PDB file of C-alpha atoms in Angstrom:
ATOM      1  CA  MET S  11     -20.948   8.746  18.401  1.00 26.00           C
ATOM      2  CA  LEU S  12     -18.570   6.653  20.370  1.00 32.00           C
ATOM      3  CA  CYS S  13     -15.308   4.978  18.917  1.00 32.00           C
ATOM      4  CA  THR S  14     -12.863   3.587  21.519  1.00 30.00           C
ATOM      5  CA  LEU S  15      -9.650   1.987  20.376  1.00 29.00           C
ATOM      6  CA  VAL S  16      -8.448  -0.394  23.152  1.00 28.00           C
ATOM      7  CA  ARG S  17      -4.939  -0.385  22.145  1.00 27.00           C
ATOM      8  CA  CYS S  18      -2.789   0.653  19.164  1.00 31.00           C
ATOM      9  CA  SER S  19       0.771   1.509  19.610  1.00 28.00           C
ATOM     10  CA  PRO S  20       3.748   1.836  17.441  1.00 30.00           C
ATOM     11  CA  SER S  21       5.657  -0.902  19.318  1.00 29.00           C
ATOM     12  CA  GLY S  22       2.770  -3.086  20.355  1.00 30.00           C
ATOM     13  CA  ALA S  23       0.084  -5.217  18.883  1.00 31.00           C
ATOM     14  CA  ALA S  24      -3.593  -4.199  17.836  1.00 32.00           C
ATOM     15  CA  ALA S  25      -6.290  -5.388  19.899  1.00 31.00           C
ATOM     16  CA  LEU S  26     -10.139  -5.479  19.425  1.00 36.00           C
ATOM     17  CA  LEU S  27     -11.566  -2.139  18.482  1.00 41.00           C
ATOM     18  CA  LEU S  28     -15.128  -1.115  19.503  1.00 41.00           C
ATOM     19  CA  CYS S  29     -16.852   1.357  17.489  1.00 49.00           C
ATOM     20  CA  SER S  30     -20.215   2.919  17.234  1.00 44.00           C
ATOM     21  CA  ILE S  31     -20.878   4.678  13.764  1.00 51.00           C
ATOM     22  CA  ALA S  32     -23.963   6.231  12.243  1.00 48.00           C
ATOM     23  CA  GLY S  33     -24.709   8.292   9.288  1.00 53.00           C
ATOM     24  CA  THR S  34     -25.605   8.244   5.705  1.00 51.00           C
ATOM     25  CA  ALA S  35     -23.553   8.221   2.420  1.00 54.00           C
ATOM     26  CA  SER S  36     -24.426   8.608  -1.156  1.00 59.00           C
ATOM     27  CA  ALA S  37     -24.332   5.305  -3.284  1.00 62.00           C
ATOM     28  CA  TYR S  38     -20.804   4.984  -4.726  1.00 65.00           C
ATOM     29  CA  THR S  39     -18.732   2.258  -6.180  1.00 86.00           C
ATOM     30  CA  LEU S  40     -14.947   2.400  -7.394  1.00 94.00           C
ATOM     31  CA  VAL S  41     -12.300  -0.071  -8.245  1.00 96.00           C
ATOM     32  CA  GLU S  42      -8.992   1.183  -9.598  1.00 97.00           C
ATOM     33  CA  ALA S  43      -5.528  -0.403 -10.250  1.00 98.00           C
ATOM     34  CA  ASN S  44      -2.641   1.891 -11.544  1.00 98.00           C
ATOM     35  CA  GLY S  45       1.077   2.014 -11.906  1.00 98.00           C
ATOM     36  CA  GLY S  46       3.919   3.811 -13.521  1.00 98.00           C
ATOM     37  CA  GLY S  47       7.646   4.409 -13.604  1.00 98.00           C
ATOM     38  CA  PHE S  48      10.963   4.860 -15.520  1.00 98.00           C
ATOM     39  CA  VAL S  49      14.452   3.518 -15.849  1.00 97.00           C
ATOM     40  CA  SER S  50      17.385   5.915 -16.369  1.00 95.00           C
ATOM     41  CA  PRO S  51      21.035   5.290 -17.336  1.00 92.00           C
ATOM     42  CA  ASP S  52      22.227   8.627 -16.000  1.00 89.00           C
ATOM     43  CA  ASN S  53      20.699   9.614 -12.540  1.00 90.00           C
ATOM     44  CA  GLY S  54      17.396  10.574 -14.424  1.00 91.00           C
ATOM     45  CA  GLN S  55      18.595  13.015 -16.854  1.00 90.00           C
ATOM     46  CA  ASN S  56      17.255  10.764 -19.539  1.00 93.00           C
ATOM     47  CA  ARG S  57      14.416   8.401 -18.698  1.00 96.00           C
ATOM     48  CA  VAL S  58      12.732   5.416 -20.580  1.00 96.00           C
ATOM     49  CA  ASP S  59       9.122   5.158 -19.283  1.00 98.00           C
ATOM     50  CA  MET S  60       7.835   1.853 -18.166  1.00 98.00           C
ATOM     51  CA  ALA S  61       4.650   0.801 -20.188  1.00 97.00           C
ATOM     52  CA  VAL S  62       1.584  -0.182 -18.034  1.00 98.00           C
ATOM     53  CA  THR S  63      -1.251  -2.270 -19.068  1.00 98.00           C
ATOM     54  CA  ARG S  64      -4.558  -1.921 -17.364  1.00 97.00           C
ATOM     55  CA  GLN S  65      -7.560  -4.013 -17.784  1.00 96.00           C
ATOM     56  CA  ALA S  66     -10.642  -5.504 -16.133  1.00 95.00           C
ATOM     57  CA  GLN S  67     -10.104  -8.809 -14.504  1.00 91.00           C
ATOM     58  CA  GLY S  68     -13.065 -10.525 -12.739  1.00 88.00           C
ATOM     59  CA  ALA S  69     -14.894  -8.104 -10.562  1.00 89.00           C
ATOM     60  CA  GLY S  70     -11.904  -5.692 -10.549  1.00 95.00           C
ATOM     61  CA  GLU S  71      -9.207  -4.056 -12.506  1.00 97.00           C
ATOM     62  CA  SER S  72      -5.506  -4.992 -12.722  1.00 97.00           C
ATOM     63  CA  ALA S  73      -2.412  -3.257 -13.664  1.00 98.00           C
ATOM     64  CA  SER S  74       1.059  -4.415 -14.649  1.00 98.00           C
ATOM     65  CA  GLY S  75       4.379  -3.305 -16.301  1.00 98.00           C
ATOM     66  CA  LEU S  76       7.837  -4.257 -16.955  1.00 98.00           C
ATOM     67  CA  LYS S  77      11.004  -2.228 -18.215  1.00 98.00           C
ATOM     68  CA  ARG S  78      14.537  -3.500 -18.518  1.00 97.00           C
ATOM     69  CA  LEU S  79      17.671  -1.300 -19.382  1.00 95.00           C
ATOM     70  CA  ARG S  80      21.019  -2.264 -19.979  1.00 92.00           C
ATOM     71  CA  VAL S  81      23.998  -0.001 -20.922  1.00 87.00           C
ATOM     72  CA  GLY S  82      27.281  -1.141 -22.455  1.00 82.00           C
ATOM     73  CA  PRO S  83      29.389  -1.138 -25.649  1.00 78.00           C
ATOM     74  CA  ILE S  84      28.040  -2.990 -28.858  1.00 72.00           C
ATOM     75  CA  GLY S  85      29.445  -6.598 -28.892  1.00 75.00           C
ATOM     76  CA  GLY S  86      30.278  -6.324 -25.090  1.00 75.00           C
ATOM     77  CA  GLY S  87      28.730  -7.144 -21.856  1.00 78.00           C
ATOM     78  CA  PRO S  88      26.728  -4.643 -19.831  1.00 85.00           C
ATOM     79  CA  ILE S  89      28.644  -2.060 -17.559  1.00 86.00           C
ATOM     80  CA  ALA S  90      25.409  -0.871 -15.929  1.00 90.00           C
ATOM     81  CA  GLY S  91      21.609  -1.610 -15.923  1.00 94.00           C
ATOM     82  CA  ALA S  92      18.243  -1.075 -14.363  1.00 96.00           C
ATOM     83  CA  ASP S  93      15.153  -3.232 -14.042  1.00 98.00           C
ATOM     84  CA  LEU S  94      11.709  -2.231 -12.946  1.00 98.00           C
ATOM     85  CA  SER S  95       8.400  -4.326 -12.688  1.00 98.00           C
ATOM     86  CA  GLY S  96       5.238  -4.572 -10.633  1.00 98.00           C
ATOM     87  CA  SER S  97       1.590  -5.163 -10.668  1.00 98.00           C
ATOM     88  CA  ALA S  98      -1.632  -4.305  -8.747  1.00 98.00           C
ATOM     89  CA  TYR S  99      -5.193  -5.550  -8.460  1.00 98.00           C
ATOM     90  CA  ALA S 100      -8.289  -3.875  -7.067  1.00 97.00           C
ATOM     91  CA  ALA S 101     -11.744  -5.441  -6.465  1.00 96.00           C
ATOM     92  CA  PRO S 102     -14.522  -4.743  -3.842  1.00 96.00           C
ATOM     93  CA  GLY S 103     -12.704  -5.967  -0.428  1.00 96.00           C
ATOM     94  CA  VAL S 104      -9.444  -7.173  -2.027  1.00 96.00           C
ATOM     95  CA  LEU S 105      -6.291  -5.103  -2.665  1.00 97.00           C
ATOM     96  CA  LYS S 106      -2.923  -6.380  -4.106  1.00 98.00           C
ATOM     97  CA  ALA S 107       0.225  -4.536  -5.219  1.00 98.00           C
ATOM     98  CA  ARG S 108       3.904  -5.470  -5.758  1.00 98.00           C
ATOM     99  CA  ILE S 109       6.836  -3.699  -7.107  1.00 98.00           C
ATOM    100  CA  ASP S 110      10.532  -4.963  -7.887  1.00 98.00           C
ATOM    101  CA  GLY S 111      13.452  -2.629  -8.835  1.00 98.00           C
ATOM    102  CA  SER S 112      17.146  -3.388  -9.070  1.00 97.00           C
ATOM    103  CA  THR S 113      20.126  -1.453 -10.557  1.00 96.00           C
ATOM    104  CA  PHE S 114      23.895  -2.101 -10.876  1.00 93.00           C
ATOM    105  CA  ILE S 115      27.196  -0.810 -12.327  1.00 90.00           C
ATOM    106  CA  ALA S 116      30.272  -2.966 -13.071  1.00 83.00           C
ATOM    107  CA  PRO S 117      33.363  -1.771 -11.457  1.00 72.00           C
ATOM    108  CA  PHE S 118      35.749   0.328 -13.755  1.00 62.00           C
ATOM    109  CA  ALA S 119      38.634  -0.476 -11.613  1.00 49.00           C
ATOM    110  CA  ASP S 120      39.267  -1.576  -8.053  1.00 51.00           C
ATOM    111  CA  ASN S 121      38.642   1.319  -5.717  1.00 53.00           C
ATOM    112  CA  ILE S 122      38.615   4.119  -8.429  1.00 53.00           C
ATOM    113  CA  PRO S 123      35.461   6.175  -8.614  1.00 55.00           C
ATOM    114  CA  THR S 124      34.195   7.062 -12.148  1.00 58.00           C
ATOM    115  CA  VAL S 125      31.143   8.435 -13.839  1.00 57.00           C
ATOM    116  CA  THR S 126      31.731   6.688 -17.098  1.00 56.00           C
ATOM    117  CA  HIS S 127      29.244   4.109 -16.339  1.00 61.00           C
ATOM    118  CA  GLY S 128      26.441   6.355 -15.261  1.00 79.00           C
ATOM    119  CA  ALA S 129      24.124   6.178 -12.550  1.00 90.00           C
ATOM    120  CA  PRO S 130      21.163   3.901 -13.283  1.00 94.00           C
ATOM    121  CA  ILE S 131      17.808   4.412 -11.422  1.00 96.00           C
ATOM    122  CA  ALA S 132      14.615   2.238 -11.317  1.00 98.00           C
ATOM    123  CA  ASP S 133      11.838   4.311  -9.936  1.00 98.00           C
ATOM    124  CA  GLY S 134       8.132   3.439  -9.822  1.00 98.00           C
ATOM    125  CA  SER S 135       4.962   2.689  -7.989  1.00 98.00           C
ATOM    126  CA  PHE S 136       1.891   0.457  -8.193  1.00 98.00           C
ATOM    127  CA  SER S 137      -1.436   1.175  -6.347  1.00 98.00           C
ATOM    128  CA  SER S 138      -5.019  -0.236  -6.008  1.00 98.00           C
ATOM    129  CA  ARG S 139      -8.041   1.234  -4.296  1.00 98.00           C
ATOM    130  CA  PHE S 140     -11.747   0.527  -3.816  1.00 97.00           C
ATOM    131  CA  VAL S 141     -14.642   2.518  -2.618  1.00 97.00           C
ATOM    132  CA  ASP S 142     -18.127   0.803  -1.729  1.00 97.00           C
ATOM    133  CA  THR S 143     -21.259   1.653  -0.408  1.00 96.00           C
ATOM    134  CA  VAL S 144     -22.898  -0.506   2.295  1.00 97.00           C
ATOM    135  CA  ASN S 145     -26.357  -0.502   3.430  1.00 97.00           C
ATOM    136  CA  LEU S 146     -27.537  -2.086   6.709  1.00 98.00           C
ATOM    137  CA  THR S 147     -30.856  -3.542   6.009  1.00 97.00           C
ATOM    138  CA  SER S 148     -33.285  -6.149   7.384  1.00 98.00           C
ATOM    139  CA  SER S 149     -36.625  -7.909   6.465  1.00 96.00           C
ATOM    140  CA  THR S 150     -37.337  -8.477  10.176  1.00 97.00           C
ATOM    141  CA  LEU S 151     -35.975  -5.551  12.144  1.00 98.00           C
ATOM    142  CA  ALA S 152     -37.319  -2.030  11.901  1.00 98.00           C
ATOM    143  CA  VAL S 153     -35.441   0.913  10.601  1.00 97.00           C
ATOM    144  CA  GLY S 154     -33.467   2.475  13.461  1.00 97.00           C
ATOM    145  CA  THR S 155     -33.136  -0.692  15.457  1.00 98.00           C
ATOM    146  CA  PRO S 156     -29.420  -0.982  16.987  1.00 98.00           C
ATOM    147  CA  VAL S 157     -27.620  -3.594  15.371  1.00 98.00           C
ATOM    148  CA  GLN S 158     -23.796  -5.187  15.364  1.00 98.00           C
ATOM    149  CA  PHE S 159     -21.384  -6.497  12.854  1.00 98.00           C
ATOM    150  CA  ASN S 160     -17.721  -7.471  12.605  1.00 97.00           C
ATOM    151  CA  PHE S 161     -15.327  -5.525  10.332  1.00 97.00           C
ATOM    152  CA  THR S 162     -12.028  -7.403   9.818  1.00 97.00           C
ATOM    153  CA  VAL S 163      -9.056  -6.460   8.023  1.00 97.00           C
ATOM    154  CA  ASN S 164      -6.261  -8.671   6.927  1.00 97.00           C
ATOM    155  CA  MET S 165      -2.941  -7.733   5.464  1.00 97.00           C
ATOM    156  CA  HIS S 166       0.188  -9.606   4.505  1.00 97.00           C
ATOM    157  CA  VAL S 167       3.367  -8.082   2.953  1.00 97.00           C
ATOM    158  CA  VAL S 168       6.942  -9.463   2.348  1.00 98.00           C
ATOM    159  CA  THR S 169       9.922  -7.226   1.656  1.00 98.00           C
ATOM    160  CA  ASN S 170      13.702  -7.181   1.482  1.00 97.00           C
ATOM    161  CA  ARG S 171      13.339  -4.117   3.984  1.00 97.00           C
ATOM    162  CA  PRO S 172      14.051  -1.304   1.363  1.00 97.00           C
ATOM    163  CA  GLY S 173      13.874   2.153   3.070  1.00 95.00           C
ATOM    164  CA  HIS S 174      15.563   5.498   3.599  1.00 93.00           C
ATOM    165  CA  ASN S 175      19.200   5.947   2.179  1.00 90.00           C
ATOM    166  CA  GLY S 176      21.402   8.666   2.941  1.00 82.00           C
ATOM    167  CA  PRO S 177      21.218  11.667   5.431  1.00 79.00           C
ATOM    168  CA  ASP S 178      17.974  12.097   7.333  1.00 77.00           C
ATOM    169  CA  ALA S 179      17.338  15.497   5.735  1.00 74.00           C
ATOM    170  CA  SER S 180      18.005  14.503   2.034  1.00 80.00           C
ATOM    171  CA  GLY S 181      18.857  11.067   0.809  1.00 86.00           C
ATOM    172  CA  TRP S 182      16.052   8.823  -0.732  1.00 91.00           C
ATOM    173  CA  ASP S 183      13.392   6.132  -0.105  1.00 95.00           C
ATOM    174  CA  SER S 184      14.569   2.909  -1.929  1.00 97.00           C
ATOM    175  CA  GLY S 185      11.209   1.500  -1.039  1.00 97.00           C
ATOM    176  CA  ASN S 186       7.960   2.814   0.351  1.00 97.00           C
ATOM    177  CA  PHE S 187       4.525   1.362   1.630  1.00 98.00           C
ATOM    178  CA  TYR S 188       1.246   2.899   2.121  1.00 98.00           C
ATOM    179  CA  PHE S 189      -2.051   1.313   3.423  1.00 98.00           C
ATOM    180  CA  HIS S 190      -5.299   3.117   4.364  1.00 98.00           C
ATOM    181  CA  TYR S 191      -8.797   1.836   5.086  1.00 98.00           C
ATOM    182  CA  PHE S 192     -12.115   3.366   6.401  1.00 97.00           C
ATOM    183  CA  LEU S 193     -15.578   2.618   7.332  1.00 97.00           C
ATOM    184  CA  GLY S 194     -18.364   5.114   7.972  1.00 93.00           C
ATOM    185  CA  SER S 195     -17.654   8.017  10.292  1.00 88.00           C
ATOM    186  CA  GLY S 196     -15.728   6.112  12.806  1.00 90.00           C
ATOM    187  CA  ILE S 197     -12.860   4.150  11.435  1.00 96.00           C
ATOM    188  CA  ASP S 198     -10.032   5.828   9.411  1.00 96.00           C
ATOM    189  CA  THR S 199      -6.611   4.099   9.774  1.00 97.00           C
ATOM    190  CA  MET S 200      -3.325   4.559   7.841  1.00 97.00           C
ATOM    191  CA  TYR S 201      -0.001   2.933   7.671  1.00 96.00           C
ATOM    192  CA  ARG S 202       2.900   4.336   6.155  1.00 97.00           C
ATOM    193  CA  PHE S 203       6.669   3.263   5.807  1.00 97.00           C
ATOM    194  CA  PRO S 204       9.510   4.787   6.189  1.00 96.00           C
ATOM    195  CA  ASN S 205       8.287   7.093   8.826  1.00 92.00           C
ATOM    196  CA  GLY S 206       9.738   9.018  11.599  1.00 85.00           C
ATOM    197  CA  LEU S 207      10.456   6.129  13.770  1.00 89.00           C
ATOM    198  CA  TYR S 208      11.189   3.428  11.137  1.00 89.00           C
ATOM    199  CA  LYS S 209      13.608   3.845   8.100  1.00 93.00           C
ATOM    200  CA  SER S 210      12.726   0.692   6.100  1.00 96.00           C
ATOM    201  CA  VAL S 211       9.536  -1.225   5.009  1.00 97.00           C
ATOM    202  CA  PRO S 212       9.196  -4.468   7.007  1.00 96.00           C
ATOM    203  CA  SER S 213       7.695  -7.790   6.211  1.00 96.00           C
ATOM    204  CA  PHE S 214       4.390  -8.148   8.365  1.00 95.00           C
ATOM    205  CA  GLU S 215       1.093  -9.634   8.612  1.00 96.00           C
ATOM    206  CA  PHE S 216      -1.997  -8.994  10.831  1.00 96.00           C
ATOM    207  CA  SER S 217      -5.627  -9.786  11.293  1.00 96.00           C
ATOM    208  CA  LEU S 218      -7.547  -6.954  12.876  1.00 96.00           C
ATOM    209  CA  PRO S 219     -11.257  -7.663  13.923  1.00 96.00           C
ATOM    210  CA  MET S 220     -13.612  -4.746  14.985  1.00 96.00           C
ATOM    211  CA  THR S 221     -16.931  -4.926  16.349  1.00 97.00           C
ATOM    212  CA  VAL S 222     -19.082  -2.193  15.013  1.00 97.00           C
ATOM    213  CA  SER S 223     -22.519  -0.845  16.102  1.00 96.00           C
ATOM    214  CA  GLY S 224     -25.172   0.900  13.992  1.00 96.00           C
ATOM    215  CA  LEU S 225     -28.699   1.040  13.020  1.00 97.00           C
ATOM    216  CA  VAL S 226     -30.812  -0.540  10.578  1.00 98.00           C
ATOM    217  CA  GLY S 227     -31.204   1.999   7.695  1.00 97.00           C
ATOM    218  CA  ASP S 228     -27.602   3.311   7.962  1.00 97.00           C
ATOM    219  CA  THR S 229     -25.633   3.673   4.744  1.00 96.00           C
ATOM    220  CA  LEU S 230     -21.810   3.525   5.107  1.00 96.00           C
ATOM    221  CA  THR S 231     -18.822   4.084   2.980  1.00 96.00           C
ATOM    222  CA  LEU S 232     -16.322   1.424   2.948  1.00 97.00           C
ATOM    223  CA  GLY S 233     -12.968   1.633   1.098  1.00 97.00           C
ATOM    224  CA  ALA S 234      -9.227   1.085   1.320  1.00 98.00           C
ATOM    225  CA  GLU S 235      -6.019   2.064  -0.722  1.00 98.00           C
ATOM    226  CA  LEU S 236      -2.679   0.322  -1.130  1.00 98.00           C
ATOM    227  CA  SER S 237       0.361   1.620  -2.712  1.00 98.00           C
ATOM    228  CA  VAL S 238       4.110   0.234  -2.989  1.00 98.00           C
ATOM    229  CA  GLY S 239       6.968   2.177  -4.540  1.00 98.00           C
ATOM    230  CA  ALA S 240      10.766   1.591  -5.358  1.00 98.00           C
ATOM    231  CA  ASP S 241      13.592   3.863  -6.140  1.00 97.00           C
ATOM    232  CA  ALA S 242      16.618   1.871  -6.686  1.00 97.00           C
ATOM    233  CA  ARG S 243      19.798   3.608  -7.518  1.00 95.00           C
ATOM    234  CA  ALA S 244      23.480   2.684  -8.498  1.00 93.00           C
ATOM    235  CA  GLY S 245      26.587   4.261  -9.584  1.00 89.00           C
ATOM    236  CA  TRP S 246      28.506   7.389  -9.412  1.00 83.00           C
ATOM    237  CA  TYR S 247      27.320  10.868  -9.795  1.00 80.00           C
ATOM    238  CA  LEU S 248      28.168  14.706  -9.403  1.00 77.00           C
ATOM    239  CA  ASP S 249      26.149  16.144  -6.361  1.00 75.00           C
ATOM    240  CA  ARG S 250      25.109  19.778  -6.357  1.00 74.00           C
ATOM    241  CA  GLY S 251      28.436  20.817  -4.833  1.00 78.00           C
ATOM    242  CA  GLY S 252      30.281  19.329  -7.897  1.00 77.00           C
ATOM    243  CA  PHE S 253      31.773  16.365  -5.571  1.00 80.00           C
ATOM    244  CA  LEU S 254      31.733  12.806  -7.062  1.00 81.00           C
ATOM    245  CA  THR S 255      29.370  10.842  -4.859  1.00 82.00           C
ATOM    246  CA  THR S 256      28.368   7.317  -5.063  1.00 84.00           C
ATOM    247  CA  TYR S 257      24.849   5.103  -4.698  1.00 89.00           C
ATOM    248  CA  GLY S 258      26.899   2.094  -4.422  1.00 88.00           C
ATOM    249  CA  THR S 259      27.380  -0.780  -7.002  1.00 89.00           C
ATOM    250  CA  ASN S 260      23.928  -2.067  -6.762  1.00 92.00           C
ATOM    251  CA  GLN S 261      20.513  -1.775  -5.107  1.00 96.00           C
ATOM    252  CA  GLU S 262      17.410  -4.069  -5.093  1.00 97.00           C
ATOM    253  CA  THR S 263      13.840  -3.222  -3.787  1.00 98.00           C
ATOM    254  CA  HIS S 264      11.172  -5.787  -3.348  1.00 98.00           C
ATOM    255  CA  ILE S 265       7.842  -5.198  -1.914  1.00 98.00           C
ATOM    256  CA  ASP S 266       5.228  -7.956  -2.255  1.00 98.00           C
ATOM    257  CA  ALA S 267       1.698  -7.001  -0.878  1.00 97.00           C
ATOM    258  CA  SER S 268      -0.128  -9.133  -3.380  1.00 94.00           C
ATOM    259  CA  ASN S 269      -1.134 -11.820  -0.917  1.00 89.00           C
ATOM    260  CA  THR S 270      -3.203  -9.776   0.210  1.00 90.00           C
ATOM    261  CA  ALA S 271      -5.125  -6.772   1.738  1.00 96.00           C
ATOM    262  CA  ARG S 272      -8.777  -8.221   2.603  1.00 97.00           C
ATOM    263  CA  LEU S 273     -11.690  -6.427   4.282  1.00 97.00           C
ATOM    264  CA  TYR S 274     -14.689  -8.398   5.568  1.00 97.00           C
ATOM    265  CA  LEU S 275     -18.217  -7.517   7.049  1.00 97.00           C
ATOM    266  CA  ASP S 276     -20.232 -10.202   8.880  1.00 97.00           C
ATOM    267  CA  ALA S 277     -23.590  -9.603  10.800  1.00 97.00           C
ATOM    268  CA  ILE S 278     -23.651 -10.262  14.425  1.00 97.00           C
ATOM    269  CA  THR S 279     -27.196  -9.305  15.298  1.00 98.00           C
ATOM    270  CA  PRO S 280     -29.748 -11.787  13.755  1.00 97.00           C
ATOM    271  CA  GLY S 281     -31.787 -10.521  10.855  1.00 97.00           C
ATOM    272  CA  LEU S 282     -29.196  -7.759   9.849  1.00 98.00           C
ATOM    273  CA  GLU S 283     -28.268  -7.823   6.125  1.00 97.00           C
ATOM    274  CA  LEU S 284     -25.142  -5.966   4.857  1.00 97.00           C
ATOM    275  CA  VAL S 285     -25.838  -5.150   1.308  1.00 95.00           C
ATOM    276  CA  ALA S 286     -22.987  -3.473  -0.955  1.00 96.00           C
ATOM    277  CA  GLU S 287     -23.975  -1.454  -3.925  1.00 95.00           C
ATOM    278  CA  SER S 288     -21.216  -3.400  -5.781  1.00 94.00           C
ATOM    279  CA  GLY S 289     -22.973  -6.614  -5.163  1.00 94.00           C
ATOM    280  CA  HIS S 290     -20.204  -8.029  -3.299  1.00 94.00           C
ATOM    281  CA  ASP S 291     -20.467 -10.218  -0.404  1.00 95.00           C
ATOM    282  CA  TYR S 292     -17.983  -8.915   2.356  1.00 97.00           C
ATOM    283  CA  ALA S 293     -18.815 -12.034   4.520  1.00 95.00           C
ATOM    284  CA  ILE S 294     -16.200 -14.437   5.877  1.00 87.00           C
ATOM    285  CA  SER S 295     -16.751 -17.887   4.608  1.00 61.00           C
ATOM    286  CA  ALA S 296     -14.792 -19.371   7.640  1.00 35.00           C
ATOM    287  CA  VAL S 297     -13.271 -18.375  10.803  1.00 37.00           C
ATOM    288  CA  PRO S 298     -10.139 -15.984   9.968  1.00 37.00           C
ATOM    289  CA  GLU S 299      -6.705 -17.817  10.353  1.00 39.00           C
ATOM    290  CA  PRO S 300      -4.880 -16.272  13.568  1.00 34.00           C
ATOM    291  CA  GLY S 301      -2.559 -13.340  12.218  1.00 34.00           C
ATOM    292  CA  THR S 302       0.693 -12.403  14.103  1.00 29.00           C
ATOM    293  CA  TRP S 303      -1.154  -9.446  15.560  1.00 26.00           C
ATOM    294  CA  ALA S 304       1.983  -7.643  15.449  1.00 32.00           C
ATOM    295  CA  LEU S 305       0.589  -4.622  13.924  1.00 30.00           C
ATOM    296  CA  LEU S 306       3.487  -3.059  12.007  1.00 30.00           C
ATOM    297  CA  GLY S 307       5.584  -2.128  14.866  1.00 31.00           C
ATOM    298  CA  GLY S 308       6.074   1.737  14.248  1.00 33.00           C
ATOM    299  CA  GLY S 309       3.552   1.848  11.464  1.00 32.00           C
ATOM    300  CA  LEU S 310       1.568   5.008  11.636  1.00 31.00           C
ATOM    301  CA  CYS S 311      -1.795   4.197  13.296  1.00 31.00           C
ATOM    302  CA  VAL S 312      -4.530   6.918  13.072  1.00 30.00           C
ATOM    303  CA  LEU S 313      -8.039   6.590  14.156  1.00 27.00           C
ATOM    304  CA  ALA S 314     -10.098   9.512  13.148  1.00 28.00           C
ATOM    305  CA  VAL S 315     -13.495   9.712  15.023  1.00 27.00           C
ATOM    306  CA  GLY S 316     -14.711  12.736  12.818  1.00 29.00           C
ATOM    307  CA  ARG S 317     -17.380  12.382  10.341  1.00 29.00           C
ATOM    308  CA  ARG S 318     -15.840  11.387   7.030  1.00 33.00           C
ATOM    309  CA  ARG S 319     -17.367  12.776   3.926  1.00 34.00           C
ATOM    310  CA  ALA S 320     -18.902  10.366   1.475  1.00 33.00           C
ATOM    311  CA  SER S 321     -17.122  11.343  -1.558  1.00 35.00           C
ATOM    312  CA  ALA S 322     -14.112   9.317  -3.086  1.00 38.00           C
ATOM    313  CA  PRO S 323     -10.873   9.734  -1.076  1.00 39.00           C
ATOM    314  CA  ARG S 324      -8.471  12.065  -2.556  1.00 40.00           C
ATOM    315  CA  ARG S 325      -5.446  10.642  -4.188  1.00 37.00           C
TER     316      ARG S 325
END
């Protein structure tokens, strides 16, 4: 087995990835979109869950939810609030996810800290994933014939750069992002923000083409997972030492990866057919648009060359 990464560095760009993969996998297809979360008026002591609706949509599954909380006297305006909403979609070759969270408190008096208005929290996440089995077949090439095909991954994310707040050893992540894709036994790549180098979730986009070698008769597992999360907080609270501490008067988290993570497979060798168990056609209908090639400066880029089990990825 040969899998050589030409370049993949936290501060640089991603270049062409040349891989040779081989092996077999059991026929398996999965699409799943999910979400969940809560809003709270008092730093999580009392929680109101966000209802999430999941339903079949086209060739995939979607999930969406919305929850709004306001705290204030009867007949008066709100003195604190929390909003949480999001959506996700999964289908073979396509993943989308979005999360929006915001919190606020009205000032009790200038420069006077108070716990009267509580500490509202909007905490939740939405995720999507798919797993498919792809067979390398041909009506003109014999089983075992060496072949090549292109594997392309596109990603586009827009954020307001939420991330880690507070001390490194504690604090909390007001926003987080996770993307993982794999193909066969030779390609396994993950991106996660925040991480040890970057404390926020950046806006970014990339288009990463890979040339993959295999044999007619190979069966490969293709899949990906996308997740976005929000943990927006505001107000004053008593910490473990009994000291009055503040999250601030407002916080917003916006992570939009709904336009979109896409994975493509295109035959290079004449006569090669890439047949998915899901029935999805992974071919690119036109030349992919040039991306920024700025591959998530600082995103964790991992290439695993060990054999991947054909079972579904752990959640």
